[in-house]
Short mmCIF file of N, CA, C and O in Angstrom, two decimals:
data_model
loop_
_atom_site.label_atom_id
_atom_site.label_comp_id
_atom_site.label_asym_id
_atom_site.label_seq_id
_atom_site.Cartn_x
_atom_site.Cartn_y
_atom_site.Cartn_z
N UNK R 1 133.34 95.08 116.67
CA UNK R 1 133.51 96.47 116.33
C UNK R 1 132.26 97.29 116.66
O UNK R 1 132.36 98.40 117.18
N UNK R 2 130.98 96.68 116.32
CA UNK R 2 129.38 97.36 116.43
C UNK R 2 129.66 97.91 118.01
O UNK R 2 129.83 99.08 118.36
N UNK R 3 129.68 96.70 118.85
CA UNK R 3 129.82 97.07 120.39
C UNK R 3 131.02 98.07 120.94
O UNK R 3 130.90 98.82 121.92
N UNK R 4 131.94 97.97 120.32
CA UNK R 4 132.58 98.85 120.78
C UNK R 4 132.14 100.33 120.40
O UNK R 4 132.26 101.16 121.30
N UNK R 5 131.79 100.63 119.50
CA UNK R 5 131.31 101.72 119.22
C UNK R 5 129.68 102.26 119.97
O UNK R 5 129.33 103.38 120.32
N UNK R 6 129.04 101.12 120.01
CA UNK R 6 127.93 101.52 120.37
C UNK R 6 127.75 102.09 122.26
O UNK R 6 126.85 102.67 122.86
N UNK R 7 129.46 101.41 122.76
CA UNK R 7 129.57 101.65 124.28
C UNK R 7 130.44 102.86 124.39
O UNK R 7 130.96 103.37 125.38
N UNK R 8 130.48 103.20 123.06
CA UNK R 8 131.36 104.77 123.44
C UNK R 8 130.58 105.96 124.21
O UNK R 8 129.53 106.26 123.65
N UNK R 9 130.81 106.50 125.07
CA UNK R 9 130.23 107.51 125.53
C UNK R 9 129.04 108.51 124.90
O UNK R 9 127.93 108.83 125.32
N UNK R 10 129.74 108.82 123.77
CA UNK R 10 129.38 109.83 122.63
C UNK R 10 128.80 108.75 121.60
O UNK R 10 129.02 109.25 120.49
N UNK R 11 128.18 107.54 121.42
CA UNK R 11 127.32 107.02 120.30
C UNK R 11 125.96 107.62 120.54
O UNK R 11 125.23 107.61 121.54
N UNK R 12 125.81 108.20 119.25
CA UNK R 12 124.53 108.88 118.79
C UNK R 12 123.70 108.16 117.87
O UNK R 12 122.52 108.47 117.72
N UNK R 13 124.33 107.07 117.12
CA UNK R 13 123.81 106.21 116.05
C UNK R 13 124.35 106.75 115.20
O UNK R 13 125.22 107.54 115.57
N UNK R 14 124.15 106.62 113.84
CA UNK R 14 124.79 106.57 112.81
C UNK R 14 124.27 108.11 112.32
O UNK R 14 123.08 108.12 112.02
N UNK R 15 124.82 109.16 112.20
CA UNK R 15 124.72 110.12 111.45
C UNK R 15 124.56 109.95 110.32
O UNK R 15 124.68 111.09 109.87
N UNK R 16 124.30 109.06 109.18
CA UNK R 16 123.91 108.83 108.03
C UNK R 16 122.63 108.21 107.98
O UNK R 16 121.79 108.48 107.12
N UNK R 17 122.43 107.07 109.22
CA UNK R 17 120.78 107.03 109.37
C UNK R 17 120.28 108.41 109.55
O UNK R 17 119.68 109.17 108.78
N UNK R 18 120.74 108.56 110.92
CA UNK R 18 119.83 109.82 111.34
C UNK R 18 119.47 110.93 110.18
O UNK R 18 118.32 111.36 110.04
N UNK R 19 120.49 111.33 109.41
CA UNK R 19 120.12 112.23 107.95
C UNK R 19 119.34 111.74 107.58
O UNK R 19 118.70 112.65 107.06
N UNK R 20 118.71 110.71 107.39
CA UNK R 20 117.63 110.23 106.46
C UNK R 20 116.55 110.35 106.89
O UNK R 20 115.54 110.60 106.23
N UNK R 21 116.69 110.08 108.69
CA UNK R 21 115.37 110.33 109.04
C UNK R 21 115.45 111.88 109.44
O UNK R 21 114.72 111.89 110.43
N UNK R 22 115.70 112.65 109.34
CA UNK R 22 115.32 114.00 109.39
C UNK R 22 115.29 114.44 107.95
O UNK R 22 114.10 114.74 107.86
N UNK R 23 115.59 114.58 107.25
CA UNK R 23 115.25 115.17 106.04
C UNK R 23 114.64 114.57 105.58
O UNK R 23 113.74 115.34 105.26
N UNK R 24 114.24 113.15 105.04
CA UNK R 24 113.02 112.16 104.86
C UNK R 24 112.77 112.43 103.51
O UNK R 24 111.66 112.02 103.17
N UNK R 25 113.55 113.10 102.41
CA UNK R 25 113.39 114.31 100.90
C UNK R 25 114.63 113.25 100.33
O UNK R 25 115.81 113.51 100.56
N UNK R 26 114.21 111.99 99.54
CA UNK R 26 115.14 111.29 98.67
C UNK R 26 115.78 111.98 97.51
O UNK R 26 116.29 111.33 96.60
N UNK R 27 115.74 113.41 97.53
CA UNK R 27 116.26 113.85 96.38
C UNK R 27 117.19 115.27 96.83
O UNK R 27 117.89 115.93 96.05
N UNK R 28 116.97 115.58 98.44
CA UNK R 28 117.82 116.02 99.23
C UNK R 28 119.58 115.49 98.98
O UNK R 28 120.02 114.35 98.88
N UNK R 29 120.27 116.75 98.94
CA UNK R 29 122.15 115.85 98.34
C UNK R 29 122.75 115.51 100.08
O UNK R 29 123.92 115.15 100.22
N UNK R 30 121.87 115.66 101.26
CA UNK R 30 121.95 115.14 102.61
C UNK R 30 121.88 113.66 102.50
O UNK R 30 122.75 112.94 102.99
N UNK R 31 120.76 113.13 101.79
CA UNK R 31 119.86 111.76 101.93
C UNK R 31 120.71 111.22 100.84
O UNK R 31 121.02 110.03 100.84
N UNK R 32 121.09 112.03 99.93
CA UNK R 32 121.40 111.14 98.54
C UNK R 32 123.38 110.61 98.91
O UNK R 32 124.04 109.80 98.27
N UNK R 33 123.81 111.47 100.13
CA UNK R 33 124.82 111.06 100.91
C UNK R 33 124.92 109.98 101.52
O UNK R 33 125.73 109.06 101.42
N UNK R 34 123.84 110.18 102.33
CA UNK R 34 123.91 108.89 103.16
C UNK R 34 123.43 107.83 102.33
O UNK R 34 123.98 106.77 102.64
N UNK R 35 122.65 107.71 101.42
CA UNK R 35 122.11 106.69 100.11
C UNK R 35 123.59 105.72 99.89
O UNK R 35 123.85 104.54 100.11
N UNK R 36 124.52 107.13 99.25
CA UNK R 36 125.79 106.42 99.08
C UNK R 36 126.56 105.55 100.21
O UNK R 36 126.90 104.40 99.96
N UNK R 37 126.69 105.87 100.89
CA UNK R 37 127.35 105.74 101.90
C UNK R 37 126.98 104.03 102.53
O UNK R 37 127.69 103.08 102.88
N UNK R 38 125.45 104.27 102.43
CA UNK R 38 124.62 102.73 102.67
C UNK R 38 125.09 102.11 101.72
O UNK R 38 125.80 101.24 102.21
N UNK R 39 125.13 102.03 100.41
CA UNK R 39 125.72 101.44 98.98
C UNK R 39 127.41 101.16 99.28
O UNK R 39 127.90 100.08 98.95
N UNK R 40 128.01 101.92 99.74
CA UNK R 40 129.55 101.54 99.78
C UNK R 40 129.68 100.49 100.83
O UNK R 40 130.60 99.68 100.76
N UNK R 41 128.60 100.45 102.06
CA UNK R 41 128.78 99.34 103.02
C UNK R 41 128.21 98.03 102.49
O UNK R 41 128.71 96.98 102.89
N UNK R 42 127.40 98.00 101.79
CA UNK R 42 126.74 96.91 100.90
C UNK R 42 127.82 96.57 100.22
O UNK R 42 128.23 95.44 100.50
N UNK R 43 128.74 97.45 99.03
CA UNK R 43 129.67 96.87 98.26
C UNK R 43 130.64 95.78 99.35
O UNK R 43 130.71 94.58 99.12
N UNK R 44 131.24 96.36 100.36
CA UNK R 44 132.11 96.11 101.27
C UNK R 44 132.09 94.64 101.76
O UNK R 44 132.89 93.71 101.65
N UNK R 45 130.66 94.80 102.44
CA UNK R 45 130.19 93.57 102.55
C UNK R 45 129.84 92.55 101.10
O UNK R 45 130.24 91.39 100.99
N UNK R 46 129.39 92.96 100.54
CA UNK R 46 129.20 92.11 99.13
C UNK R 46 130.66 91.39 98.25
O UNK R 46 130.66 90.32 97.65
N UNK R 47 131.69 92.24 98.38
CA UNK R 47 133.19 91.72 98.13
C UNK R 47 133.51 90.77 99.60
O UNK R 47 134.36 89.91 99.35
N UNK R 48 133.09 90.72 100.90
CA UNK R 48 133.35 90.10 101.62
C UNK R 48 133.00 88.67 101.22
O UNK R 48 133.74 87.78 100.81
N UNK R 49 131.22 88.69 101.52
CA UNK R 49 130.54 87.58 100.58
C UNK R 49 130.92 86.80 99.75
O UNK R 49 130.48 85.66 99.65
N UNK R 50 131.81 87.29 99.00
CA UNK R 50 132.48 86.93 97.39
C UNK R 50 133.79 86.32 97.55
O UNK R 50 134.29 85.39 96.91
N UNK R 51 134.23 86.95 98.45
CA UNK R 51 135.65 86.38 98.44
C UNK R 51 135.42 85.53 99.38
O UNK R 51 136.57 85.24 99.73
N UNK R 52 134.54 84.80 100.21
CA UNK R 52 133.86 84.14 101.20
C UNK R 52 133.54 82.58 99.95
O UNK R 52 133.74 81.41 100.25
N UNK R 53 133.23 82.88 99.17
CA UNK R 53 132.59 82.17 98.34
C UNK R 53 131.33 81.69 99.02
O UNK R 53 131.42 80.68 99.71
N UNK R 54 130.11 82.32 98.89
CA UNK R 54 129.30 82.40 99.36
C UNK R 54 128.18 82.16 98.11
O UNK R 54 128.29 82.80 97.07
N UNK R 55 127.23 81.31 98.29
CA UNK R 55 126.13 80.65 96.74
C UNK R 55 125.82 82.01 96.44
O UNK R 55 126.22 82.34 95.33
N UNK R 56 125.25 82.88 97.05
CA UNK R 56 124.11 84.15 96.80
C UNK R 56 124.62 85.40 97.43
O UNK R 56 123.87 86.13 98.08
N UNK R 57 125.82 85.66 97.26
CA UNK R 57 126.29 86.94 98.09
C UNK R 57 126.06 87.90 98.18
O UNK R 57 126.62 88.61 99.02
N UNK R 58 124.76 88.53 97.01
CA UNK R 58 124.13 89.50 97.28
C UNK R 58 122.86 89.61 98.44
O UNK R 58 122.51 90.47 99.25
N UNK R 59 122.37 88.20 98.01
CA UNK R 59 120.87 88.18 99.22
C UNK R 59 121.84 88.42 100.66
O UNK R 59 121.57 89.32 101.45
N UNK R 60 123.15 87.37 100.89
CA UNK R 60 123.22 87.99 102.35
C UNK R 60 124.20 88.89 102.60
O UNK R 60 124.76 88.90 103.69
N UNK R 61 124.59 89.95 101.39
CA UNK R 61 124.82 91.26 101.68
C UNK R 61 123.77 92.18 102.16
O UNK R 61 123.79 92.77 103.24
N UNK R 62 122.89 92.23 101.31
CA UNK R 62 121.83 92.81 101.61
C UNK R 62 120.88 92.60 103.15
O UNK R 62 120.23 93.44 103.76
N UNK R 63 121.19 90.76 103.54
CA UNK R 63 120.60 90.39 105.20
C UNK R 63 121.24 91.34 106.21
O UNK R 63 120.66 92.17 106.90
N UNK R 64 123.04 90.98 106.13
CA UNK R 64 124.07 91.37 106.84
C UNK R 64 124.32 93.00 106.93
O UNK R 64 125.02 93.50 107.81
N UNK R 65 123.60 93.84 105.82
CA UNK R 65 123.39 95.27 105.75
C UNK R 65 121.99 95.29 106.83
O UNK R 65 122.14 95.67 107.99
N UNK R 66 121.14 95.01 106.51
CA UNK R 66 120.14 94.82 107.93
C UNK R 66 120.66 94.60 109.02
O UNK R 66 120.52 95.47 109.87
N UNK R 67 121.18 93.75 109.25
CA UNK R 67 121.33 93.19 110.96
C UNK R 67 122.22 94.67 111.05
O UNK R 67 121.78 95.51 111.83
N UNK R 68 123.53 95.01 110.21
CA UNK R 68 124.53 96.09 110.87
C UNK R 68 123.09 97.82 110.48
O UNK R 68 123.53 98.88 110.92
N UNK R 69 122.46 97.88 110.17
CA UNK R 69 121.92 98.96 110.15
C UNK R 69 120.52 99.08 111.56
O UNK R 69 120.46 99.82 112.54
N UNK R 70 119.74 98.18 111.15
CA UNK R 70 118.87 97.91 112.35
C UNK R 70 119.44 97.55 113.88
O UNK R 70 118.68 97.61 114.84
N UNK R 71 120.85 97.16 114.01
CA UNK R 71 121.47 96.74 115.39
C UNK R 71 121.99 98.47 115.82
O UNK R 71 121.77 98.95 116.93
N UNK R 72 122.62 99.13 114.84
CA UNK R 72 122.90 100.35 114.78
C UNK R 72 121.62 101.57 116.02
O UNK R 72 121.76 102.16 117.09
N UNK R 73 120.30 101.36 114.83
CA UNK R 73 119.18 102.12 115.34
C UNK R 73 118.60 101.46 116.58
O UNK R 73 118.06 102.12 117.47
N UNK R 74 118.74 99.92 116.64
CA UNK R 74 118.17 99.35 118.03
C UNK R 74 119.17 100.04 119.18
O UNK R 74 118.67 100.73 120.06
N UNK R 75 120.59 99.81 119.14
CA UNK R 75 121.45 100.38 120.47
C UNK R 75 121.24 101.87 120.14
O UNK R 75 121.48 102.46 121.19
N UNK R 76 121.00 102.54 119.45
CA UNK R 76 121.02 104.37 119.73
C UNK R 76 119.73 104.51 120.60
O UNK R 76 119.66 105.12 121.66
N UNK R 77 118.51 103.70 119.82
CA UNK R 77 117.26 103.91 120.66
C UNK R 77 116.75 103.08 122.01
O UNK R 77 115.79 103.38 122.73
N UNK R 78 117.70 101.91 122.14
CA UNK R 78 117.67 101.88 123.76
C UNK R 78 119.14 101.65 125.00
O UNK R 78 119.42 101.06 126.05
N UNK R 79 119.79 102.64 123.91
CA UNK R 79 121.27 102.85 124.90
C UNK R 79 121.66 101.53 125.11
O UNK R 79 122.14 101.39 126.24
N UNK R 80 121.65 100.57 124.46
CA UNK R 80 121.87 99.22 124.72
C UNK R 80 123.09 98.60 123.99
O UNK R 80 122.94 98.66 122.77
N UNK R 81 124.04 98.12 124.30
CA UNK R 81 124.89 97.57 123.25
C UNK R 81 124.88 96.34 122.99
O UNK R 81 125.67 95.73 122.27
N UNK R 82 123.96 95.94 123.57
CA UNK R 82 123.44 94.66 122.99
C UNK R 82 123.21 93.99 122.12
O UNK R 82 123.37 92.78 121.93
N UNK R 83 122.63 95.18 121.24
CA UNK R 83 122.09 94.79 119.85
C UNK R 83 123.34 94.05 119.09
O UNK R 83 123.28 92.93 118.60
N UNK R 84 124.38 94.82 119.09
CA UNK R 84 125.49 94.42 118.49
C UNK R 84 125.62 92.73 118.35
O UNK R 84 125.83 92.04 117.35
N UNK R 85 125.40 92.32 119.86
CA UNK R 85 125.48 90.84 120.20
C UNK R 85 124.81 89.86 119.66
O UNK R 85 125.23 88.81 119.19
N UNK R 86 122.99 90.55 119.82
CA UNK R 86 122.19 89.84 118.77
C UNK R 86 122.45 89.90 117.48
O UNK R 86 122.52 88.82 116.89
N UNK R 87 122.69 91.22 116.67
CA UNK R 87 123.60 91.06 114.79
C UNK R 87 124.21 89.84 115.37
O UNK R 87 123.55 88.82 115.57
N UNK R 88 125.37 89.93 115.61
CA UNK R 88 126.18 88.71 115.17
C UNK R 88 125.53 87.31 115.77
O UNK R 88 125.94 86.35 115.13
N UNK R 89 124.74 87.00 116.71
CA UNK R 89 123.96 85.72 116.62
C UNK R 89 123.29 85.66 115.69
O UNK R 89 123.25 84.47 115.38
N UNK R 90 122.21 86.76 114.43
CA UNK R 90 121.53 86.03 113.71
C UNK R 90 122.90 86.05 112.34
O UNK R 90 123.09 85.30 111.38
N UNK R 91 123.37 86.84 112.67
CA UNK R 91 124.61 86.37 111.23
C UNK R 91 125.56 85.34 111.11
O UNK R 91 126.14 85.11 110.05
N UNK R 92 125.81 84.47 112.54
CA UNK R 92 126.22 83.09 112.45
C UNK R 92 124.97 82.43 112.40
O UNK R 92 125.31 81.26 112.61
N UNK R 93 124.01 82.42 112.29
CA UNK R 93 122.89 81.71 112.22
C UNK R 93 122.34 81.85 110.39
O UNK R 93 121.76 80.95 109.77
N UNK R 94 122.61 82.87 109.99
CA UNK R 94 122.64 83.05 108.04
C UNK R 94 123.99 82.04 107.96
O UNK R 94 123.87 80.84 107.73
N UNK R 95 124.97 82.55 108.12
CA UNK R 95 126.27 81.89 107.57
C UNK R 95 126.34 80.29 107.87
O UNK R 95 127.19 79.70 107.20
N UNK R 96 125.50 79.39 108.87
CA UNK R 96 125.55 78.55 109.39
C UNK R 96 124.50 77.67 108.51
O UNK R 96 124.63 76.47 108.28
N UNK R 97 123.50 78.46 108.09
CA UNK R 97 122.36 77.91 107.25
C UNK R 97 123.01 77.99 105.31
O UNK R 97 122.48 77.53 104.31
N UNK R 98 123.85 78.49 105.41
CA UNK R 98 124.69 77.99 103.81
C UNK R 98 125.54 77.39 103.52
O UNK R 98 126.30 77.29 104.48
N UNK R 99 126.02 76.73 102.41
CA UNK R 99 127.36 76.15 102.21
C UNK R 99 127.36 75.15 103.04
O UNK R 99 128.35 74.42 103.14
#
């Protein structure tokens, strides 16, 4: 899904990163949007985790929110959709190291 999106013509990166880094004001209702928004993909993933039966499903909610947020800002900042490819190598490489 990351790659497909990230090879769309029109990917800009995530308009909810990007709010954060322009207003950079944690008490901004811009930042405190995208705050949420990061939190509902954590839940998402964290019920994934869970119903995964996974030992610690918060630590690799919280990994798996990295790889999809940092793969995000790596393909906007070098037009690359690559990144996408590397997320999911180090996230079979978490999932491979548990259970």
């Amino acid at each position: 899904m990351l790659q497909l999106w990230f090879e769309a013509p029109d990917f800009r990166g995530c308009a909810f990163i990007n709010a954060t880094v322009e207003l950079a004001k944690p008490k901004h209702p811009g930042y405190q949007a995208a705050l949420e928004q990061q939190q509902a993909v954590y839940a998402y993933i964290l019920d994934l985790a869970q119903a995964a039966g996974i030992t610690d499903p918060e630590l690799l909610a919280r990994q798996f929110l990295l790889l999809v947020q940092g793969s995000i800002v790596v393909a906007m900042m070098e037009g690359n959709s690559i990144a996408a490819a590397q997320a999911k190598t180090v996230a079979s490489a978490l999932l491979g190291r548990r259970e």
